[in-house]
Short mmCIF file of C-alpha atoms in Angstrom, two decimals:
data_model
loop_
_atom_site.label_atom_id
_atom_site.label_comp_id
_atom_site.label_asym_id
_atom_site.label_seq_id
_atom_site.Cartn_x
_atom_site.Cartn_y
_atom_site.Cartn_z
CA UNK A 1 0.00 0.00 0.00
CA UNK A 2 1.40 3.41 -0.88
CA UNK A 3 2.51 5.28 1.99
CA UNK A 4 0.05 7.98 3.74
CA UNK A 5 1.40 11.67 2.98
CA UNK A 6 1.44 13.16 6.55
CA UNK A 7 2.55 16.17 8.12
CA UNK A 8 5.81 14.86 9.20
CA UNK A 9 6.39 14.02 5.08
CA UNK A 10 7.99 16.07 2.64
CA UNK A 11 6.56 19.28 1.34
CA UNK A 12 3.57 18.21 -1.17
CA UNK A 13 4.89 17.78 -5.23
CA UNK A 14 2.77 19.77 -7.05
CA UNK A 15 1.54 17.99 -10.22
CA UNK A 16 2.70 20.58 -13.29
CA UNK A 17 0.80 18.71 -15.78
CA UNK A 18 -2.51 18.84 -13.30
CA UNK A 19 -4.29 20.05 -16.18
CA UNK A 20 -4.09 16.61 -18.16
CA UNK A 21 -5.52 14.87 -14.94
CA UNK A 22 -7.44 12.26 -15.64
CA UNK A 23 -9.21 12.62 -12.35
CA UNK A 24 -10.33 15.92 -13.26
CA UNK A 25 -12.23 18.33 -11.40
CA UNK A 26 -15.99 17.06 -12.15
CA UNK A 27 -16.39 14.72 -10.44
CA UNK A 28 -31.68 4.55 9.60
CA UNK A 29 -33.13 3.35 11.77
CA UNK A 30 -34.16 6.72 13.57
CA UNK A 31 -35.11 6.33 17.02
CA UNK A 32 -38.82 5.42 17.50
CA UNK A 33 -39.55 8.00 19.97
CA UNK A 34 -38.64 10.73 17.75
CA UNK A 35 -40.91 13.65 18.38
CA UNK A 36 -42.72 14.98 15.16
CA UNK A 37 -41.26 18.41 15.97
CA UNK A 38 -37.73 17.27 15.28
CA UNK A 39 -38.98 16.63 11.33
CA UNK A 40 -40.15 20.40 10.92
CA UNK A 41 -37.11 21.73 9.98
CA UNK A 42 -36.52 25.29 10.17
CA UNK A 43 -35.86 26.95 7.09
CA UNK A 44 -33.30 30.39 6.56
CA UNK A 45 -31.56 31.84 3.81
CA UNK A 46 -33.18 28.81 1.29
CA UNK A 47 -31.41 26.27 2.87
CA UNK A 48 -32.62 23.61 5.63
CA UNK A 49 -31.83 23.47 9.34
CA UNK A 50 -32.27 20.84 12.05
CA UNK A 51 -35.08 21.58 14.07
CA UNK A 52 -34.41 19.97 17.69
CA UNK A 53 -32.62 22.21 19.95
CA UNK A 54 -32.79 24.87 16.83
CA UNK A 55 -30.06 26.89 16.66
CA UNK A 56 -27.10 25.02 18.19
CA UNK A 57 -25.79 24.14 14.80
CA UNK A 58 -25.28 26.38 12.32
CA UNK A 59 -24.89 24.31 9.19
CA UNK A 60 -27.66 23.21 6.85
CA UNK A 61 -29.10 19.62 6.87
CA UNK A 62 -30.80 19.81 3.47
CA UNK A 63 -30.07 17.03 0.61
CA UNK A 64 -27.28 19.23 -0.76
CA UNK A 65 -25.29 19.00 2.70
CA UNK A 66 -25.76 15.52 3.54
CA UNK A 67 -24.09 14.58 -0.58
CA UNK A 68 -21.47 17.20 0.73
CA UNK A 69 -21.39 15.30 4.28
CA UNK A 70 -20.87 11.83 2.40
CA UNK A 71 -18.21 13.33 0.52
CA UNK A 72 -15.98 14.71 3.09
CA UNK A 73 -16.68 10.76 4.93
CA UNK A 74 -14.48 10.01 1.40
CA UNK A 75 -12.42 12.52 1.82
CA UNK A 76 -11.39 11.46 5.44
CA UNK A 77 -11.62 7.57 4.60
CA UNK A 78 -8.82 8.55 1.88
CA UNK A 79 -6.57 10.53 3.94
CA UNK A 80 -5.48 8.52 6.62
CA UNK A 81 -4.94 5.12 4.26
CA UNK A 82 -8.25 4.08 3.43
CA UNK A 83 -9.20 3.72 7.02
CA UNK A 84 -12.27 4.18 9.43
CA UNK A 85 -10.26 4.86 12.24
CA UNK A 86 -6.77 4.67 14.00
CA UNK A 87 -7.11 3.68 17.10
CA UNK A 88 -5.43 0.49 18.03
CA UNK A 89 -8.85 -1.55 18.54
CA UNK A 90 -10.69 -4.20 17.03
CA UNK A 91 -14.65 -3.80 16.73
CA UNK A 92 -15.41 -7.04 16.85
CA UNK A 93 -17.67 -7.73 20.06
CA UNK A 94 -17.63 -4.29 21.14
CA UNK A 95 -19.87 -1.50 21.48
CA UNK A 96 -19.02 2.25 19.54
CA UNK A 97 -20.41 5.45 20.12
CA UNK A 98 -20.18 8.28 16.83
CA UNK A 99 -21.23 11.10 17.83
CA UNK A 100 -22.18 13.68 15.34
CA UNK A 101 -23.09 11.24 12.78
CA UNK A 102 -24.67 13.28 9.90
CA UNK A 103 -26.27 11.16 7.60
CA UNK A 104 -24.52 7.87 9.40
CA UNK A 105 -22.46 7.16 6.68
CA UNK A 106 -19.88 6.24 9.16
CA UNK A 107 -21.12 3.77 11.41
CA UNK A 108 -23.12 2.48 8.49
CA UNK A 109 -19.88 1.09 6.85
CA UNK A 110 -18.21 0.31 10.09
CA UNK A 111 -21.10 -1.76 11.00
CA UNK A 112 -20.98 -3.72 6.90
CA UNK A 113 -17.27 -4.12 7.58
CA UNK A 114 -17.45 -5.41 11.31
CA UNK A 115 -21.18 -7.11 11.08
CA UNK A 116 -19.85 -9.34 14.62
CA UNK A 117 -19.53 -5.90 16.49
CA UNK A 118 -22.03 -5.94 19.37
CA UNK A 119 -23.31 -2.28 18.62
CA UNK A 120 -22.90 0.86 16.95
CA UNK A 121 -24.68 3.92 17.80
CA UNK A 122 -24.70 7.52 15.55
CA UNK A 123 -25.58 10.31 17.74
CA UNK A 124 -26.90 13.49 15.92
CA UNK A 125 -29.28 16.35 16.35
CA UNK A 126 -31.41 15.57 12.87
CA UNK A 127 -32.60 12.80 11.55
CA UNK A 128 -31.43 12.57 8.49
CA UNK A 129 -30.16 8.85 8.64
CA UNK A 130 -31.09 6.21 6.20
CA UNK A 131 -34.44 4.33 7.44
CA UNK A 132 -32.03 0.94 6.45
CA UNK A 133 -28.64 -0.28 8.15
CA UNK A 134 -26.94 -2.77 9.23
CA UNK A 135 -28.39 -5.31 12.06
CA UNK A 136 -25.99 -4.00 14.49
CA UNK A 137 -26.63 -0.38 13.76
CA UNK A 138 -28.80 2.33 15.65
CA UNK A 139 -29.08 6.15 15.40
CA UNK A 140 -30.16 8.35 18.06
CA UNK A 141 -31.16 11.60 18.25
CA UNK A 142 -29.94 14.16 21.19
CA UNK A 143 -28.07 16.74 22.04
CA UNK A 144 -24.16 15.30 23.35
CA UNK A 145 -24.03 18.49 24.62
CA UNK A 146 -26.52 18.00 27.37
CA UNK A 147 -25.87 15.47 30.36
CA UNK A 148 -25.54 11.92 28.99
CA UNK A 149 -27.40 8.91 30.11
CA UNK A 150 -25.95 6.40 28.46
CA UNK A 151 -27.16 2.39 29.73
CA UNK A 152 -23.70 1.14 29.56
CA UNK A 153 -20.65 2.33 28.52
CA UNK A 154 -18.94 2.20 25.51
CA UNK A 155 -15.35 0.64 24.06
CA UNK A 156 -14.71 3.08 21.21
CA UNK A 157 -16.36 6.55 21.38
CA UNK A 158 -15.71 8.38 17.51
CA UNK A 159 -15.97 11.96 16.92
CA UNK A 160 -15.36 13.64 13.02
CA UNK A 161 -15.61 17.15 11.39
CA UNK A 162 -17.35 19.11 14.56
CA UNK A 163 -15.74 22.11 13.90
CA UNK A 164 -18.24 25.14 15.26
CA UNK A 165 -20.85 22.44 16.94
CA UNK A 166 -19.84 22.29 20.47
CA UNK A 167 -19.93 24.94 22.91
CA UNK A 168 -17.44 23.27 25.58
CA UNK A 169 -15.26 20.78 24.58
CA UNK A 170 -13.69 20.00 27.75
CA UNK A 171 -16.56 19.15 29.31
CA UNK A 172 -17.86 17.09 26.56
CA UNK A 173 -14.35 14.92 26.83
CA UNK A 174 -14.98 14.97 30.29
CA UNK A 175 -18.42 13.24 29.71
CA UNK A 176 -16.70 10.69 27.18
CA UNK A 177 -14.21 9.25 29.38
CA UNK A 178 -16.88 9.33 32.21
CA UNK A 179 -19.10 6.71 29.30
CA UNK A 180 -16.07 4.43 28.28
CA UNK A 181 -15.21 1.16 29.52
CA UNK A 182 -11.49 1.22 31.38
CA UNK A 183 -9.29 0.91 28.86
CA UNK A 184 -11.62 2.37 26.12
CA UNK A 185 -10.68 4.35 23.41
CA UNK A 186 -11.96 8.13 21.80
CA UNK A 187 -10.91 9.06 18.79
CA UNK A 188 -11.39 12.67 17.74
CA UNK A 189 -10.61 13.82 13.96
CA UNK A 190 -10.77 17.55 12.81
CA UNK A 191 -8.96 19.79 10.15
CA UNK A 192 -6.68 22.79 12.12
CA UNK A 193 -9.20 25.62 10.14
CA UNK A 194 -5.89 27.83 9.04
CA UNK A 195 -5.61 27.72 5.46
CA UNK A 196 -1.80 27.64 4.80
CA UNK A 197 0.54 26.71 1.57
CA UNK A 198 3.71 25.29 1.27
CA UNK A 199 5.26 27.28 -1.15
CA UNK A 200 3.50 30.40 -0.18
CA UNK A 201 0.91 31.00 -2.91
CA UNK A 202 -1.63 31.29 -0.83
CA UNK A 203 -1.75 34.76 0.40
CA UNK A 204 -3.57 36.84 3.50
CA UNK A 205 -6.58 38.65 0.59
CA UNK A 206 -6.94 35.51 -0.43
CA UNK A 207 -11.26 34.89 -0.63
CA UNK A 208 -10.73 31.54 1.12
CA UNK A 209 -8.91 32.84 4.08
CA UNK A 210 -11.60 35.76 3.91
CA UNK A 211 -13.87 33.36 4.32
CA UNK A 212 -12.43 31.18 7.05
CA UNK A 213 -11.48 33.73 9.35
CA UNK A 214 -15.33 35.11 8.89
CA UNK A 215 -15.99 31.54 10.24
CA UNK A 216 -13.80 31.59 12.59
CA UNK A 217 -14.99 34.76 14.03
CA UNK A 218 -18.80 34.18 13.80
CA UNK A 219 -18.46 31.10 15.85
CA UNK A 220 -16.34 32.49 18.43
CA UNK A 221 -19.28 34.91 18.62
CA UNK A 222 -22.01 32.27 19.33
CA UNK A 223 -18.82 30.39 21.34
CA UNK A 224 -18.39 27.50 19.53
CA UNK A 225 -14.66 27.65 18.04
CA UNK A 226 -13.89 26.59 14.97
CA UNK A 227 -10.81 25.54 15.48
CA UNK A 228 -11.01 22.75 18.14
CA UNK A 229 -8.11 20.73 16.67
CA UNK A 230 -5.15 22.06 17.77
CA UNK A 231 -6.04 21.68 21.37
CA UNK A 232 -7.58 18.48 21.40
CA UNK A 233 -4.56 16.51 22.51
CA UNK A 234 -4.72 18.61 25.67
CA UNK A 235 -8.75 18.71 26.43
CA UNK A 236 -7.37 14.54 26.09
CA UNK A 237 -4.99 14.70 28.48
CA UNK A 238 -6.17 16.64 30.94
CA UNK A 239 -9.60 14.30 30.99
CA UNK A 240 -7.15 11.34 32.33
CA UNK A 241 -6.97 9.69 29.22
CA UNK A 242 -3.24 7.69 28.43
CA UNK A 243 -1.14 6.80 25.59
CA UNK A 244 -2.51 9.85 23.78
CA UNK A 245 -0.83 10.17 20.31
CA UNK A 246 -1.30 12.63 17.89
CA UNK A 247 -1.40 12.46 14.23
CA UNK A 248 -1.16 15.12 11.11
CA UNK A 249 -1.99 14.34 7.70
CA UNK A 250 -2.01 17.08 4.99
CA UNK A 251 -4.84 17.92 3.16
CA UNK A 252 -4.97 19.51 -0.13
CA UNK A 253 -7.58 22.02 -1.56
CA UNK A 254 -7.61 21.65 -5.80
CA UNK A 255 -5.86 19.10 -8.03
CA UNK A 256 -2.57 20.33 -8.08
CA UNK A 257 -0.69 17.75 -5.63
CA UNK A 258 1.55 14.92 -7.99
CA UNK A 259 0.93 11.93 -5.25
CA UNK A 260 -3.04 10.16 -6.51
CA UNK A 261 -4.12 9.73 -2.85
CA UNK A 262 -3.78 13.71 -2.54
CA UNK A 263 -4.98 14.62 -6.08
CA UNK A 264 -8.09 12.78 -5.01
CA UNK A 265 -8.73 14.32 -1.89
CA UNK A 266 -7.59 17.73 -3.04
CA UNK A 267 -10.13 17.23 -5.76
CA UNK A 268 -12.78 16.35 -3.45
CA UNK A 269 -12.27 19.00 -1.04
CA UNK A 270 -12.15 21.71 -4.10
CA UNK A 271 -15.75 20.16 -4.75
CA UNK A 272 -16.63 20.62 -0.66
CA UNK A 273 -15.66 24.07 -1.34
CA UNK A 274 -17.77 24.93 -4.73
CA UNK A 275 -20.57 23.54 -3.60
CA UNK A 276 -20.24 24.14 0.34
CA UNK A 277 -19.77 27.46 0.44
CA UNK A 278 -23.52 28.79 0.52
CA UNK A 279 -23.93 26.50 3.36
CA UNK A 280 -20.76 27.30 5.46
CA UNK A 281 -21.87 31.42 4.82
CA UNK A 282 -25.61 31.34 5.14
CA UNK A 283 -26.29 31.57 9.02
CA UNK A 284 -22.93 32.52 10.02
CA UNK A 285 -22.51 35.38 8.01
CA UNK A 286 -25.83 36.32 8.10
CA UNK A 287 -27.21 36.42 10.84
CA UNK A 288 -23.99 36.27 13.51
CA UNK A 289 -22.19 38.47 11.42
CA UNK A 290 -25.19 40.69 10.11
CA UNK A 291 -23.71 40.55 6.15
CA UNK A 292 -26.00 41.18 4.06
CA UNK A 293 -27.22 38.98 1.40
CA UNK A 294 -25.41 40.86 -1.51
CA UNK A 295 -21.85 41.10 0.42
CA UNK A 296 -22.76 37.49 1.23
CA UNK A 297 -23.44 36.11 -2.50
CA UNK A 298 -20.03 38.31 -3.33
CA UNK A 299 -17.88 36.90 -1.34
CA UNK A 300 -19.02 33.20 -2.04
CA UNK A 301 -18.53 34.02 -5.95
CA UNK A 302 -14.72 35.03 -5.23
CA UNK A 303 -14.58 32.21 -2.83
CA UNK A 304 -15.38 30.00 -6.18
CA UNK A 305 -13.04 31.62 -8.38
CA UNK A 306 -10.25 31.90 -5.64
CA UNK A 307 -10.98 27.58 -5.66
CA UNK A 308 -10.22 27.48 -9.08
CA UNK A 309 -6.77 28.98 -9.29
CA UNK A 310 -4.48 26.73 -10.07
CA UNK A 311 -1.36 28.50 -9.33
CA UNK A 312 -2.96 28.86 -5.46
CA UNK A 313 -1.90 24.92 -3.57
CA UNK A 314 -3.60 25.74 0.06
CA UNK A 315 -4.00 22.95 2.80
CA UNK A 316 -5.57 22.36 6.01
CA UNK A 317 -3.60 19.65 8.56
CA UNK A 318 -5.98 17.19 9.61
CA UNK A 319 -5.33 15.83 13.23
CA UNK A 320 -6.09 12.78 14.62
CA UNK A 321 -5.84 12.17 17.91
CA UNK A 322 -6.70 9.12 20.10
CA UNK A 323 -6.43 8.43 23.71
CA UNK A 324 -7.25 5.49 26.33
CA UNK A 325 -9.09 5.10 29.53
CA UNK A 326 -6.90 3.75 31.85
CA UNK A 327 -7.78 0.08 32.84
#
C-alpha cells in the first residue's frame, strides 16, 4: 500500500501537468420515539436546518449537505490510508459510540465491515439517517451536549468534522471518558481551520482565508470555536486519558498535488468548497455576522473563483488524535 502523505512528510509535489488529470475536477433506523417536531425543519436563507434544539448548529441539513457530508466521509476515509479509524482496537464484540453522525455514513460502513460488532450507535441532532442499516446499527437523536445517560458504557467513542458544533469541549471529553469502559478508546478527527501553503501561494486577501477567518470569528461569537483541533490533545490529556498520540496528515484544496491519494482528496475538497460554500456562509454570516445577502453572495462568488486557481496549492492539517481510559 502506498505510503500515507502526513505532516511529518515532505513538502507536497505539485503535479505541473494537473491540467491533463485524468481525475479531473468534475467529479436509519431513527429512534422510534422521535418527536414529530424534530422533522419540521426550520428553514433560513433557502437552505434547511435541524429543528431539535434549533439553533445550536449552524450548518444546513438539506439534501445538498448531507451529498457534501458523504463526501468529506471520502475525503477522510482517503486521507489517513483508506481507514475508518486509528485507534489500536478491534470492533469485533464491542460497542461504539459516533457522535455527530450526519447522515450515518460512518457507522453504516463500520457496522458492513465489522457485522460481529455488538453495537454501533450515531448520535446526531437531525434525523437525516437512512431508514435501512446494518443489524448491528442504531441512530439516536440528542443533544451530546446535554448530560448523557448512556445504559452502559462504551469501548470506542468516535468523533469527526465538529468544527463550530460544540460549545465546551472540555466538558464534553470529560463526559466521554466518564461513558467508556477502562481501557476504552476516543478518537477525535478535525482539520486545524488555518488555510496555509507550502510554497507560499496562498496569500492573506486571499477569498478563502476571507472566508475562514469570517468563520472563525462568527463562531467564536455564538462560542463555539472553529478551530477545536489544535487543542484536542490537551482537552485529552487533561480528561485522564493515556497513551494519547497525535497524528497530522495534509490535506490539499484543488488538483494540483503529484501523489493520486492527494490529487483525489484535493479534488474532493475543491468540490466541498464549490458547492459548500452557501452553506458554510448562510447563518454565520448572516445572521452572527449581520452581512447582508449581496456582500454574502459576493464573497461566495470570489470564494469559487479563488478555488479554481491553479497557481494557489492551500492545505488544512488534519489531526487525529486518540487516547485510552486507563484500565
Amino acid at each position: 500500500m502506498a505510503e500515507v502523505p502526513t505532516a511529518n512528510t515532505p513538502e507536497v509535489e505539485v503535479d505541473l501537468d494537473d491540467a491533463a488529470s485524468a481525475l479531473g475536477d468534475e467529479l436509519s433506523t431513527a429512534s422510534d420515539s422521535l418527536r414529530s417536531s424534530i422533522l419540521q425543519y426550520k428553514w433560513r436563507h433557502g437552505r434547511r436546518y435541524h429543528a431539535y434544539r434549533e439553533g445550536q448548529y449552524k450548518f444546513p441539513n438539506d439534501d445538498e449537505e448531507q451529498d457534501r457530508l458523504d463526501m468529506m466521509h471520502h475525503v477522510f476515509y482517503r486521507l489517513i490510508g483508506d481507514k475508518l479509524f486509528l485507534a489500536p482496537i478491534n470492533p469485533d464484540g464491542k460497542r461504539i459510540l459516533d457522535l455527530g453522525t450526519g447522515t450515518g455514513i460512518w457507522p453504516i460502513q463500520l457496522g458492513d465491515e465489522h457485522p460481529v460488532a455488538e453495537l454501533i450507535v450515531g448520535n446526531d441532532l437531525s434525523p437525516i439517517q437512512p431508514h435501512w442499516a446494518p443489524s448491528n446499527v442504531k441512530f439516536l437523536v440528542d443533544d451530546i451536549e446535554l448530560d448523557w445517560a448512556e445504559p452502559e458504557p462504551y469501548d470506542y467513542i468516535h468523533c469527526k468534522y465538529m468544527a463550530g458544533s460544540i460549545k465546551d469541549w472540555p466538558r464534553l471529553v470529560r463526559q466521554i471518558y466518564d461513558n467508556l469502559k477502562p481501557g476504552g478508546w476516543f478518537e477525535f478527527v478535525e482539520s486545524a481551520n488555518t488555510l496555509l501553503s507550502e510554497d507560499g501561494s496562498l496569500k492573506s486577501d486571499n477569498p478563502m482565508v476571507t472566508m475562514m477567518n469570517g468563520l472563525m470569528e462568527a463562531c467564536e461569537k455564538i462560542g463555539r470555536t472553529m478551530d477545536p483541533a489544535p487543542n484536542m490533545k490537551g482537552w485529552i490529556q487533561q480528561a485522564g486519558f493515556e497513551n494519547v498520540t497525535q497524528q497530522t496528515f495534509k490535506l490539499p484544496i484543488g488538483s494540483w498535488p503529484k501523489d493520486p491519494r492527494l490529487k483525489e482528496c484535493g479534488t474532493l475538497m475543491r468540490i466541498n468548497f464549490l458547492d459548500g460554500v452557501e452553506g458554510f456562509t448562510a447563518a454565520l454570516f448572516r445572521d452572527v455576522l449581520q452581512w447582508s445577502q449581496e456582500e454574502v453572495a459576493v464573497l461566495n462568488a470570489q470564494v469559487r473563483a479563488a478555488v479554481r486557481d491553479r497557481d494557489v496549492h492551500p492545505m488544512f492539517h488534519v489531526l487525529v488524535v486518540t487516547g485510552q481510559k486507563p484500565s
